[in-house]
Short mmCIF file of C-alpha atoms and ligand atoms in Angstrom, two decimals:
data_model
loop_
_atom_site.label_atom_id
_atom_site.label_comp_id
_atom_site.label_asym_id
_atom_site.label_seq_id
_atom_site.Cartn_x
_atom_site.Cartn_y
_atom_site.Cartn_z
CA MET A 1 -14.78 11.01 5.45
CA HIS A 2 -16.19 8.99 2.35
CA SER A 3 -13.70 7.64 -0.22
CA VAL A 4 -15.29 9.07 -3.06
CA ILE A 5 -14.53 12.71 -1.77
CA LEU A 6 -10.36 11.53 -1.56
CA LEU A 7 -10.29 12.17 -5.37
CA PRO A 8 -11.70 15.49 -5.74
CA ALA A 9 -9.35 16.34 -2.37
CA TYR A 10 -6.40 14.95 -3.92
CA LEU A 11 -6.91 16.97 -7.26
CA ALA A 12 -7.85 20.16 -5.59
CA ILE A 13 -4.65 19.98 -3.61
CA THR A 14 -2.41 19.81 -6.67
CA VAL A 15 -4.45 21.74 -8.68
CA ALA A 16 -4.62 24.53 -6.15
CA PRO A 17 -1.11 26.15 -6.71
CA LEU A 18 -2.18 26.47 -10.68
CA VAL A 19 -5.08 28.35 -9.54
CA LEU A 20 -3.28 30.63 -7.31
CA ALA A 21 -0.67 31.04 -9.88
CA TRP A 22 -3.32 31.96 -12.69
CA MET A 23 -5.04 34.56 -10.15
CA GLN A 24 -2.05 36.43 -9.85
CA ASP A 25 -2.55 37.98 -13.56
CA LEU A 26 1.30 38.56 -13.93
CA PRO A 27 2.35 40.01 -17.48
CA ARG A 28 2.00 37.52 -20.00
CA ARG A 29 4.70 35.04 -21.50
CA PRO A 30 5.09 32.34 -24.08
CA VAL A 31 2.74 29.61 -23.35
CA LEU A 32 5.58 26.89 -22.72
CA ASP A 33 6.82 29.23 -20.19
CA ASP A 34 3.39 29.24 -18.33
CA LEU A 35 3.11 25.38 -19.15
CA SER A 36 6.56 24.60 -17.92
CA SER A 37 6.04 26.46 -14.44
CA GLY A 38 2.66 24.67 -14.19
CA LEU A 39 4.03 21.33 -14.71
CA ALA A 40 6.77 21.84 -12.03
CA MET A 41 4.38 23.53 -9.58
CA ALA A 42 2.06 20.48 -10.30
CA ALA A 43 5.01 18.20 -10.01
CA PHE A 44 6.16 19.96 -6.63
CA ALA A 45 2.51 19.41 -5.11
CA ILE A 46 2.25 15.83 -6.17
CA LEU A 47 5.68 14.94 -4.50
CA LEU A 48 4.74 16.84 -1.27
CA VAL A 49 1.45 14.87 -0.97
CA GLU A 50 3.35 11.41 -1.71
CA PHE A 51 4.45 11.72 2.03
CA VAL A 52 1.03 11.73 2.87
CA LEU A 53 -0.04 8.80 0.37
CA SER A 54 2.96 6.72 2.26
CA GLY A 55 2.21 7.69 6.01
CA ARG A 56 -0.22 4.91 6.51
CA PHE A 57 -2.95 6.78 7.28
CA ARG A 58 -6.25 5.19 7.82
CA THR A 59 -8.39 8.16 6.69
CA ILE A 60 -7.13 7.03 3.42
CA SER A 61 -5.92 3.59 3.29
CA GLY A 62 -8.68 2.19 5.12
CA ARG A 63 -11.13 3.49 2.62
CA ILE A 64 -9.44 2.51 -0.67
CA GLY A 65 -6.75 -0.19 0.51
CA MET A 66 -3.34 -0.05 1.38
CA ASP A 67 -2.70 -1.73 -2.26
CA VAL A 68 -4.63 0.79 -3.81
CA THR A 69 -3.10 3.68 -1.74
CA MET A 70 0.35 2.41 -2.45
CA ARG A 71 -0.32 1.68 -6.20
CA PHE A 72 -1.97 5.63 -6.71
CA HIS A 73 1.37 6.78 -4.77
CA GLN A 74 3.56 5.20 -7.51
CA LEU A 75 2.03 5.82 -10.54
CA VAL A 76 1.49 9.73 -9.83
CA ALA A 77 5.11 9.79 -8.89
CA ARG A 78 6.28 8.71 -12.28
CA THR A 79 3.88 11.53 -13.78
CA ALA A 80 5.54 13.88 -11.42
CA LEU A 81 8.68 12.85 -12.89
CA ALA A 82 7.92 13.02 -16.15
CA PHE A 83 6.73 16.56 -15.45
CA VAL A 84 9.82 17.55 -13.71
CA LEU A 85 11.81 16.14 -16.71
CA LEU A 86 10.28 17.90 -19.28
CA HIS A 87 10.45 21.52 -16.98
CA PRO A 88 13.60 22.87 -18.00
CA PHE A 89 13.17 22.18 -21.52
CA LEU A 90 10.05 24.41 -22.36
CA TYR A 91 11.38 27.93 -21.82
CA ARG A 92 11.10 30.27 -24.49
CA THR A 93 12.13 33.08 -22.35
CA PRO A 94 16.10 33.62 -22.56
CA PHE A 95 18.37 33.17 -19.41
CA GLY A 96 19.89 36.23 -18.07
CA PRO A 97 20.75 38.17 -15.01
CA PRO A 98 17.45 39.81 -13.57
CA LEU A 99 16.80 43.30 -15.45
CA PRO A 100 16.04 45.72 -12.43
CA TRP A 101 12.80 46.87 -14.31
CA ASP A 102 11.74 43.29 -15.03
CA VAL A 103 10.19 42.19 -11.29
CA THR A 104 8.07 39.84 -12.56
CA GLY A 105 10.68 37.94 -14.79
CA GLN A 106 8.66 38.21 -17.93
CA SER A 107 12.09 38.71 -19.89
CA ALA A 108 14.60 37.22 -18.41
CA LEU A 109 14.84 33.87 -16.29
CA ASP A 110 17.30 34.20 -13.51
CA LEU A 111 20.01 32.17 -13.87
CA ASP A 112 21.67 32.47 -10.31
CA ILE A 113 23.31 29.23 -9.21
CA ARG A 114 22.22 29.07 -5.87
CA ALA A 115 18.56 28.74 -6.74
CA LEU A 116 19.35 26.75 -10.24
CA ALA A 117 21.62 24.34 -8.24
CA SER A 118 18.73 22.73 -5.76
CA GLY A 119 16.55 22.45 -8.95
CA MET A 120 19.16 20.67 -10.50
CA LEU A 121 19.64 18.63 -7.90
CA ALA A 122 16.34 17.55 -7.39
CA TRP A 123 16.05 17.04 -11.18
CA VAL A 124 18.97 15.09 -11.00
CA VAL A 125 18.04 12.94 -8.26
CA LEU A 126 14.55 12.40 -8.95
CA PRO A 127 15.06 9.87 -11.81
CA GLY A 128 17.36 7.25 -9.81
CA PHE A 129 14.79 7.79 -7.16
CA VAL A 130 11.81 6.41 -9.31
CA ALA A 131 14.33 3.84 -11.18
CA ILE A 132 15.18 2.35 -7.96
CA SER A 133 11.57 1.78 -6.92
CA ILE A 134 10.54 0.36 -10.04
CA TRP A 135 13.17 -1.46 -10.36
CA ARG A 136 13.74 -2.74 -6.76
CA ASP A 137 13.54 -6.28 -7.11
CA GLN A 138 16.34 -6.50 -9.43
CA LEU A 139 19.07 -4.90 -7.47
CA PRO A 140 21.78 -6.32 -5.03
CA TYR A 141 20.25 -4.88 -1.85
CA ARG A 142 17.51 -5.94 0.70
CA TYR A 143 14.23 -4.50 0.98
CA GLU A 144 15.16 -2.48 4.37
CA THR A 145 18.14 -0.64 2.88
CA TRP A 146 15.55 0.23 -0.56
CA ARG A 147 13.25 1.79 2.33
CA LEU A 148 16.19 3.80 3.82
CA LEU A 149 17.50 4.82 0.40
CA HIS A 150 13.78 6.04 -0.51
CA LEU A 151 13.15 7.66 3.16
CA VAL A 152 16.67 10.33 2.54
CA GLY A 153 15.94 10.64 -1.42
CA ALA A 154 12.29 11.69 -0.77
CA VAL A 155 13.76 14.32 2.16
CA VAL A 156 16.38 15.55 -0.43
CA ILE A 157 14.14 15.94 -3.25
CA ALA A 158 11.53 17.68 -1.05
CA VAL A 159 14.14 20.09 0.39
CA ALA A 160 15.71 20.68 -3.05
CA MET A 161 12.27 21.61 -5.03
CA SER A 162 11.23 23.63 -1.61
CA HIS A 163 14.36 25.67 -2.10
CA HIS A 164 14.33 25.90 -5.93
CA THR A 165 10.15 27.17 -5.98
CA LEU A 166 10.47 29.65 -3.15
CA THR A 167 13.85 31.10 -4.13
CA ILE A 168 12.99 31.30 -7.95
CA GLY A 169 9.53 30.52 -8.66
CA ARG A 170 8.16 33.65 -10.63
CA TYR A 171 4.77 32.87 -9.19
CA SER A 172 5.32 31.47 -5.48
CA ALA A 173 7.01 34.96 -4.83
CA ASP A 174 3.50 35.58 -4.15
CA PRO A 175 2.52 35.28 -0.33
CA MET A 176 -0.85 33.44 -1.14
CA LEU A 177 1.10 30.81 -3.10
CA SER A 178 4.15 30.56 -0.95
CA GLY A 179 2.31 30.56 2.21
CA PHE A 180 0.09 27.21 0.24
CA TRP A 181 4.12 25.72 -0.39
CA LEU A 182 4.89 26.08 3.13
CA ALA A 183 1.76 24.56 4.45
CA LEU A 184 1.68 21.84 2.41
CA LEU A 185 5.48 21.21 3.21
CA SER A 186 4.57 21.35 7.21
CA VAL A 187 1.92 18.80 6.40
CA ALA A 188 4.48 16.64 4.43
CA ILE A 189 7.16 16.92 7.12
CA GLY A 190 4.11 16.13 9.74
CA SER A 191 3.50 13.01 8.04
CA LEU A 192 6.78 12.00 7.82
CA VAL A 193 7.49 12.69 11.81
CA TYR A 194 4.25 11.00 12.44
CA ALA A 195 5.42 7.78 10.46
CA ARG A 196 8.84 7.40 11.52
CA VAL A 197 8.62 8.95 14.91
CA VAL A 198 4.97 9.04 16.88
CA ALA A 199 3.86 5.85 15.20
CA PRO A 200 6.94 4.29 16.66
CA ILE A 201 6.36 5.68 19.94
CA LEU A 202 3.09 4.58 20.04
CA LYS A 203 4.15 1.27 19.09
CA ALA A 204 7.02 0.79 21.67
CA ARG A 205 4.06 1.37 24.30
CA ARG A 206 2.71 -1.47 23.14
CA PRO A 207 4.73 -4.68 23.04
CA TYR A 208 4.22 -8.44 22.05
CA ARG A 209 6.32 -11.25 22.75
CA VAL A 210 6.07 -13.93 20.34
CA VAL A 211 4.56 -17.24 22.21
CA SER A 212 4.75 -19.79 19.50
CA VAL A 213 5.97 -20.68 16.02
CA ARG A 214 5.32 -23.65 14.40
CA LYS A 215 5.23 -25.33 10.67
CA ILE A 216 1.59 -25.55 9.68
CA ALA A 217 2.30 -26.41 6.12
CA LEU A 218 4.85 -26.98 3.31
CA LYS A 219 7.12 -23.39 3.79
CA THR A 220 4.43 -21.84 5.68
CA TRP A 221 4.64 -21.10 9.33
CA GLU A 222 1.95 -20.01 12.02
CA VAL A 223 3.41 -17.00 14.32
CA ALA A 224 1.29 -16.37 17.37
CA ILE A 225 1.92 -13.26 19.76
CA SER A 226 0.53 -11.78 22.85
CA PRO A 227 0.55 -8.66 24.36
CA ILE A 228 3.30 -8.53 27.37
CA ARG A 229 1.18 -5.83 29.01
CA GLY A 230 -2.47 -4.04 28.86
CA GLN A 231 -4.73 -5.46 25.89
CA ALA A 232 -4.35 -6.25 22.21
CA HIS A 233 -4.60 -4.18 19.32
CA ASP A 234 -8.33 -3.90 18.39
CA PHE A 235 -9.06 -5.07 14.66
CA THR A 236 -11.68 -6.20 12.20
CA ALA A 237 -10.89 -9.88 10.65
CA GLY A 238 -9.09 -9.53 7.63
CA GLN A 239 -7.03 -6.72 8.19
CA PHE A 240 -3.41 -6.72 8.30
CA ALA A 241 -0.80 -5.01 10.45
CA TRP A 242 3.31 -4.32 10.17
CA LEU A 243 5.16 -6.84 12.08
CA SER A 244 8.58 -6.25 13.73
CA LEU A 245 10.05 -9.08 15.14
CA GLY A 246 13.36 -8.98 17.51
CA ARG A 247 14.22 -5.07 16.31
CA SER A 248 13.29 -1.74 17.89
CA ALA A 249 10.06 -0.56 17.38
CA PHE A 250 12.08 2.37 15.21
CA SER A 251 13.54 0.05 12.68
CA LEU A 252 12.80 -0.04 8.99
CA ALA A 253 12.75 -4.03 9.34
CA GLU A 254 9.06 -4.63 9.20
CA ASN A 255 6.77 -6.35 7.15
CA PRO A 256 3.10 -6.75 6.46
CA PHE A 257 1.28 -9.94 7.28
CA SER A 258 -2.70 -10.31 7.46
CA ILE A 259 -3.79 -11.39 10.97
CA SER A 260 -5.13 -14.88 10.59
CA SER A 261 -6.75 -15.22 14.27
CA ALA A 262 -10.42 -13.83 14.40
CA PRO A 263 -10.74 -10.68 16.83
CA ALA A 264 -12.50 -13.22 19.32
CA GLY A 265 -9.26 -14.95 19.65
CA ARG A 266 -7.61 -11.77 21.39
CA PRO A 267 -5.22 -11.34 23.35
CA ARG A 268 -3.45 -14.15 21.44
CA LEU A 269 -2.72 -12.80 17.62
CA GLU A 270 -1.62 -15.28 14.92
CA PHE A 271 -0.19 -14.56 11.36
CA VAL A 272 0.18 -17.56 8.81
CA ILE A 273 3.45 -16.56 6.84
CA LYS A 274 5.00 -18.25 4.00
CA GLU A 275 8.68 -18.15 3.31
CA ALA A 276 9.08 -15.79 0.53
CA GLY A 277 12.81 -14.20 1.04
CA ASP A 278 15.00 -12.39 3.95
CA LEU A 279 12.86 -12.47 7.13
CA THR A 280 10.58 -14.93 6.06
CA ASP A 281 13.18 -17.59 5.15
CA ARG A 282 14.26 -17.61 8.89
CA ILE A 283 10.70 -17.05 10.59
CA GLY A 284 11.24 -20.79 11.95
CA SER A 285 14.03 -19.74 13.71
CA VAL A 286 12.43 -17.04 15.67
CA ARG A 287 12.24 -18.12 19.51
CA PRO A 288 8.86 -17.88 21.84
CA GLY A 289 9.88 -15.05 23.95
CA THR A 290 11.08 -12.54 21.17
CA VAL A 291 9.53 -9.32 21.46
CA ALA A 292 7.39 -8.19 18.88
CA TYR A 293 5.90 -4.79 17.85
CA LEU A 294 2.67 -4.19 15.49
CA ASP A 295 1.81 -1.42 13.23
CA GLY A 296 -1.97 -1.65 12.30
CA PRO A 297 -4.55 -2.45 11.87
CA HIS A 298 -4.65 -1.82 8.53
CA GLY A 299 -6.76 -2.53 5.12
CA ASN A 300 -10.23 -2.80 4.07
CA LEU A 301 -10.77 -6.66 3.18
CA THR A 302 -12.98 -6.94 5.69
CA LEU A 303 -16.84 -7.23 5.82
CA ASP A 304 -17.19 -3.70 7.63
CA GLY A 305 -20.23 -2.36 5.95
CA ARG A 306 -20.87 -4.58 3.06
CA THR A 307 -23.52 -7.11 2.77
CA GLY A 308 -24.54 -9.79 0.03
CA ALA A 309 -26.85 -12.81 0.15
CA GLY A 310 -23.96 -15.01 0.97
CA ILE A 311 -20.06 -14.69 1.76
CA ALA A 312 -17.43 -15.94 -0.84
CA LEU A 313 -13.89 -16.22 0.28
CA ILE A 314 -11.77 -17.12 -2.40
CA ALA A 315 -8.29 -17.60 -1.38
CA GLY A 316 -4.78 -19.01 -3.28
CA GLY A 317 -1.90 -20.12 -1.31
CA VAL A 318 -1.13 -17.72 1.96
CA GLY A 319 -3.86 -15.18 1.12
CA ILE A 320 -5.96 -17.61 2.88
CA ALA A 321 -4.43 -15.95 5.77
CA PRO A 322 -7.06 -12.65 6.01
CA LEU A 323 -9.80 -15.03 4.95
CA LEU A 324 -9.59 -17.58 7.70
CA ALA A 325 -9.56 -14.50 10.22
CA ILE A 326 -13.08 -13.73 8.35
CA ALA A 327 -14.79 -17.40 8.64
CA ARG A 328 -13.48 -17.58 12.13
CA GLN A 329 -14.57 -14.69 13.35
CA LEU A 330 -18.00 -15.44 11.49
CA GLU A 331 -17.94 -18.66 13.13
CA ALA A 332 -17.55 -17.29 16.70
CA GLU A 333 -20.41 -14.93 16.40
CA GLY A 334 -22.54 -17.77 15.30
CA ASP A 335 -23.36 -16.10 11.74
CA ARG A 336 -25.68 -18.27 10.01
CA ARG A 337 -25.24 -16.38 6.46
CA PRO A 338 -24.13 -19.17 3.39
CA LEU A 339 -20.36 -18.90 3.33
CA VAL A 340 -18.16 -20.35 0.76
CA LEU A 341 -14.47 -20.67 1.04
CA LEU A 342 -12.67 -21.63 -2.21
CA TYR A 343 -9.08 -22.24 -1.52
CA GLY A 344 -6.59 -22.99 -3.92
CA ASN A 345 -3.04 -24.33 -4.11
CA ARG A 346 -0.24 -26.11 -5.90
CA VAL A 347 -0.05 -28.71 -3.79
CA GLU A 348 -1.98 -30.21 -1.13
CA GLU A 349 0.97 -30.14 1.33
CA GLN A 350 0.56 -25.96 0.99
CA ILE A 351 -3.08 -26.36 2.83
CA VAL A 352 -3.29 -24.86 6.20
CA TYR A 353 -5.32 -26.01 9.07
CA ARG A 354 -7.07 -28.54 7.16
CA ASP A 355 -8.42 -30.45 10.01
CA GLU A 356 -10.37 -26.81 10.92
CA LEU A 357 -11.25 -25.94 7.37
CA ASP A 358 -12.91 -29.59 7.57
CA ARG A 359 -14.69 -29.20 10.45
CA MET A 360 -16.01 -26.09 9.56
CA GLY A 361 -17.13 -27.49 5.98
CA ARG A 362 -19.72 -29.74 7.92
CA LEU A 363 -21.04 -26.54 9.75
CA PRO A 364 -24.84 -26.45 7.86
CA SER A 365 -24.30 -22.86 6.26
CA VAL A 366 -20.58 -23.31 5.22
CA ARG A 367 -19.42 -24.82 2.34
CA VAL A 368 -15.04 -25.18 1.89
CA GLU A 369 -14.09 -25.88 -1.74
CA HIS A 370 -10.60 -27.04 -2.12
CA VAL A 371 -8.77 -26.59 -5.49
CA VAL A 372 -5.10 -28.23 -6.13
CA SER A 373 -3.15 -27.38 -9.31
CA GLN A 374 -0.46 -30.10 -9.31
CA PRO A 375 -2.10 -32.86 -7.59
CA ALA A 376 -0.70 -36.17 -6.11
CA PRO A 377 -2.13 -39.21 -7.79
CA ASP A 378 -4.71 -39.88 -4.63
CA TRP A 379 -5.80 -36.20 -4.75
CA GLY A 380 -9.33 -37.14 -4.55
CA GLY A 381 -10.50 -32.91 -4.76
CA SER A 382 -11.01 -30.55 -7.60
CA THR A 383 -8.14 -29.93 -9.74
CA GLY A 384 -6.91 -26.66 -11.93
CA TRP A 385 -7.04 -22.99 -11.13
CA ILE A 386 -9.17 -20.80 -9.55
CA ASP A 387 -10.72 -19.23 -12.62
CA ARG A 388 -14.05 -18.53 -14.15
CA ALA A 389 -14.78 -22.48 -15.08
CA ALA A 390 -13.66 -23.23 -11.16
CA ILE A 391 -16.36 -20.21 -9.99
CA GLU A 392 -18.79 -21.19 -12.20
CA ARG A 393 -18.80 -24.70 -10.92
CA VAL A 394 -18.58 -23.81 -6.99
CA PHE A 395 -21.43 -20.79 -7.04
CA GLY A 396 -23.54 -21.93 -9.62
CA PHE A 397 -23.73 -19.10 -10.73
CA GLU A 398 -27.65 -17.52 -11.40
CA GLY A 399 -28.14 -17.15 -7.32
CA ALA A 400 -24.54 -15.90 -6.55
CA ARG A 401 -24.57 -12.45 -8.16
CA ASP A 402 -25.47 -10.58 -5.22
CA TRP A 403 -23.18 -12.55 -2.75
CA LEU A 404 -20.16 -10.60 -1.40
CA TYR A 405 -16.82 -12.04 -2.97
CA LEU A 406 -13.68 -11.08 -0.82
CA VAL A 407 -10.45 -12.54 -2.88
CA CYS A 408 -6.71 -12.73 -1.77
CA GLY A 409 -3.63 -14.62 -3.66
CA PRO A 410 -1.39 -13.96 -6.14
CA ALA A 411 -1.79 -11.37 -8.55
CA PRO A 412 -2.15 -13.29 -11.81
CA MET A 413 -4.96 -15.04 -9.87
CA LEU A 414 -6.80 -11.99 -8.12
CA ASP A 415 -6.69 -10.75 -11.90
CA ALA A 416 -8.30 -13.85 -13.08
CA VAL A 417 -10.82 -14.49 -10.35
CA GLU A 418 -11.94 -10.07 -10.53
CA ASP A 419 -12.20 -10.82 -14.48
CA ALA A 420 -14.39 -13.97 -13.86
CA LEU A 421 -16.70 -12.57 -11.51
CA VAL A 422 -17.44 -9.33 -13.43
CA GLY A 423 -17.83 -11.57 -16.68
CA LEU A 424 -20.22 -13.42 -14.93
CA GLY A 425 -22.12 -10.28 -13.72
CA VAL A 426 -20.98 -9.42 -10.13
CA PRO A 427 -21.04 -5.78 -9.55
CA THR A 428 -17.62 -4.53 -8.75
CA GLY A 429 -18.82 -3.07 -5.85
CA GLN A 430 -19.75 -6.68 -4.41
CA ILE A 431 -15.52 -7.62 -5.29
CA VAL A 432 -13.10 -6.89 -2.40
CA SER A 433 -9.67 -7.97 -3.16
CA GLU A 434 -6.19 -7.36 -1.43
CA ARG A 435 -2.94 -7.83 -3.20
CA PHE A 436 0.10 -9.06 -0.97
CA ARG A 437 2.61 -6.98 -3.24
CA TYR A 438 2.66 -3.20 -3.76
CA ASP A 439 4.18 -3.26 -7.28
C1 FAD B 1 -1.13 -6.42 2.60
C2 FAD B 1 -0.18 -7.64 3.03
C3 FAD B 1 -0.50 -8.61 3.33
C4 FAD B 1 0.05 -9.74 3.81
N1 FAD B 1 -0.16 -10.70 4.21
C5 FAD B 1 0.61 -11.96 4.48
C6 FAD B 1 0.81 -12.75 4.90
O1 FAD B 1 -0.48 -13.12 5.99
N2 FAD B 1 1.25 -14.07 4.90
C7 FAD B 1 2.67 -14.04 4.30
O2 FAD B 1 3.21 -14.85 4.39
N3 FAD B 1 2.76 -12.77 3.54
C8 FAD B 1 2.12 -11.76 3.42
N4 FAD B 1 2.22 -10.76 2.90
C9 FAD B 1 3.45 -10.77 2.17
C10 FAD B 1 4.67 -10.50 3.31
O3 FAD B 1 4.62 -8.94 3.52
C11 FAD B 1 6.09 -10.84 2.15
O4 FAD B 1 5.95 -12.07 1.76
C12 FAD B 1 7.25 -10.38 3.34
O5 FAD B 1 7.13 -8.95 3.79
C13 FAD B 1 8.45 -10.94 2.32
O6 FAD B 1 9.60 -10.47 3.52
P1 FAD B 1 11.06 -10.84 3.57
O7 FAD B 1 11.92 -9.99 4.34
O8 FAD B 1 10.99 -12.46 3.92
O9 FAD B 1 11.41 -10.71 1.68
P2 FAD B 1 12.13 -9.79 1.16
O10 FAD B 1 13.19 -10.38 0.07
O11 FAD B 1 12.55 -8.52 2.12
O12 FAD B 1 11.18 -8.89 0.26
C14 FAD B 1 10.10 -9.64 -0.66
C15 FAD B 1 9.15 -8.66 -1.30
O13 FAD B 1 8.26 -8.83 -0.03
C16 FAD B 1 7.76 -7.21 0.10
N5 FAD B 1 7.99 -6.76 1.31
C17 FAD B 1 9.04 -6.79 1.86
N6 FAD B 1 9.00 -5.71 3.38
C18 FAD B 1 8.04 -5.42 2.86
C19 FAD B 1 7.20 -4.33 3.41
N7 FAD B 1 8.19 -3.73 4.93
N8 FAD B 1 6.58 -3.55 2.90
C20 FAD B 1 5.78 -4.10 2.27
N9 FAD B 1 6.46 -4.93 1.27
C21 FAD B 1 7.48 -6.02 1.51
C22 FAD B 1 8.50 -6.66 -1.54
O14 FAD B 1 7.53 -6.81 -2.47
C23 FAD B 1 9.41 -7.32 -1.50
O15 FAD B 1 10.10 -7.17 -2.71
C24 FAD B 1 1.50 -9.57 2.77
C25 FAD B 1 1.47 -8.58 1.84
C26 FAD B 1 1.01 -7.22 2.27
C27 FAD B 1 1.23 -6.42 1.43
#
C-alpha cells in the first residue's frame, strides 16, 4: 500500500459514521443537535483508530515514519478531545423522558442515567488522559507507569464511549451504523490484542542475549546482542527496534533504539545508547548474558526505494546510530556513490567510533566532516552547529540539490537542517529524517 492512500483511508473511516447517519434521513432536528452528534461520532471514530495508530503496524509507520505516525496520533487525540468536550453543550432539544411516539428522539433527549453515565465517564476521563500525555515529562512517575496508565485509560474510554454511543446514540440505533461501530471496535480491540499479546509472544520466541556492553564515548555505550537461537531479525540499515533488557517479553519496559550495526553484521546487532534517563543511565551496568527482546524492525530512515546523485548523512550526537548502520552497509556492499557524513557534537569526547570514521573518510567516495560546538583549544576541525552555513560549506551547494539527505539528531538540529536544505532548493522528497522523541 502506498503512503498517499493512508490519509484518504483515515479520512474515509472517520467520516463514514457521518455519512451513514446522514443516509438514514431521520426527521430534522436543530442544526446544533446534529453538529453535536456529528462531533461525538467523529471523535469516537478517531479514538478507535488511535488503537491502530499506536499498534506499531509497519503498514502505517513503515511508510510515513514512526515519529510522524505518533505525532499524528497525538494531534488527532487533541482534536477528538475538543469534539467530545463540546458535545454535551451544543444540544438544543430539551432533555426529558422518552416519548412513546418519538422513536427517533426528535423532541426529547433521553436522560437515562445508565447510558448517560458511560458518556459522562468518558467525558471526565478523556481530558485527564490527554493532559497526562502532553505533560508526561513534568509528572513525577516513570515512562513505563505512564504507558500503563495510557493503556488502561484508553480501554476505559473506548468501552465507555461504545456503551454510550450504542445505547443512547440517535443515529447509532441504525443497524448499518451500529454494525460499523462494532466492526471498528473489533479492529481497535484486535490492534490492542496484537500489540500486547501476539507481538510479545512472537518476541518471546526469538530471544537474544547481550554479548557485550562497552563505553565508546562520553555518556555513550555500545550494547551488542545476538540471538540465543535461530536467525537475528532481518532489517534495513537505518531502522530501529524497541529493545527490552532483562525483562519479560510482555514487559512495558522497552525502549526504542536504532540498530547501529549493518545488516551485513548479523547475527550480531549493535546499539549506540546515550545516557538519557531511567534505563539508559544504568546501561553500563547491564551484564553480558542478560536476556534481550526486540520488537522491530521499525522506521523508514533508510535508503530503501530512494535514490540520489549522492548520499548525505547528517547526524547530531547519538543521531549517528542509524546513519552509522547505513554507512557501514554501503561500505559492506562496496557502494561507490559519493557519500558525505556530516557529524555534529557538543564536545570531541562525544564522537563515537572515531577510528572507524577516520578510516571510512579515507575511502575514495567517502568524506567524513566533524563539527564541534564547544571545542577544546586543540580541536583542529570545524566548529559551531550544523546549520545552513555548515551545510553550504560542506556540500557546495549547486551540485548537491539532487542528493539524498538522511538526517537524525536533536529536534532543534533537525528543524534547522530541514529548513536549510529546503531553503537551498533540495526537494522535500529528498530529505528523510527521524526524531528520537515522539513529542
Ligand atoms: C525511533 C527512535 C530511535 C532512537 N534511537 C536511539 C539510539 O539509537 N540511541 C539512543 O541513545 N537513543 C535513541 N532513542 C532515544 C531513546 O529511546 C531514549 O533516550 C530512551 O528511551 C530513554 O529511556 P530511559 O528509560 O533512559 O529514560 P526515561 O526517563 O524513561 O525516558 C526519557 C524519554 O525517552 C523517551 N522514551 C522512553 N521510553 C520510551 C519508549 N518505550 N518509547 C518511546 N519513547 C520512550 C520518552 O520521550 C521519555 O520521555 C531513540 C528514540 C526513538 C523514538
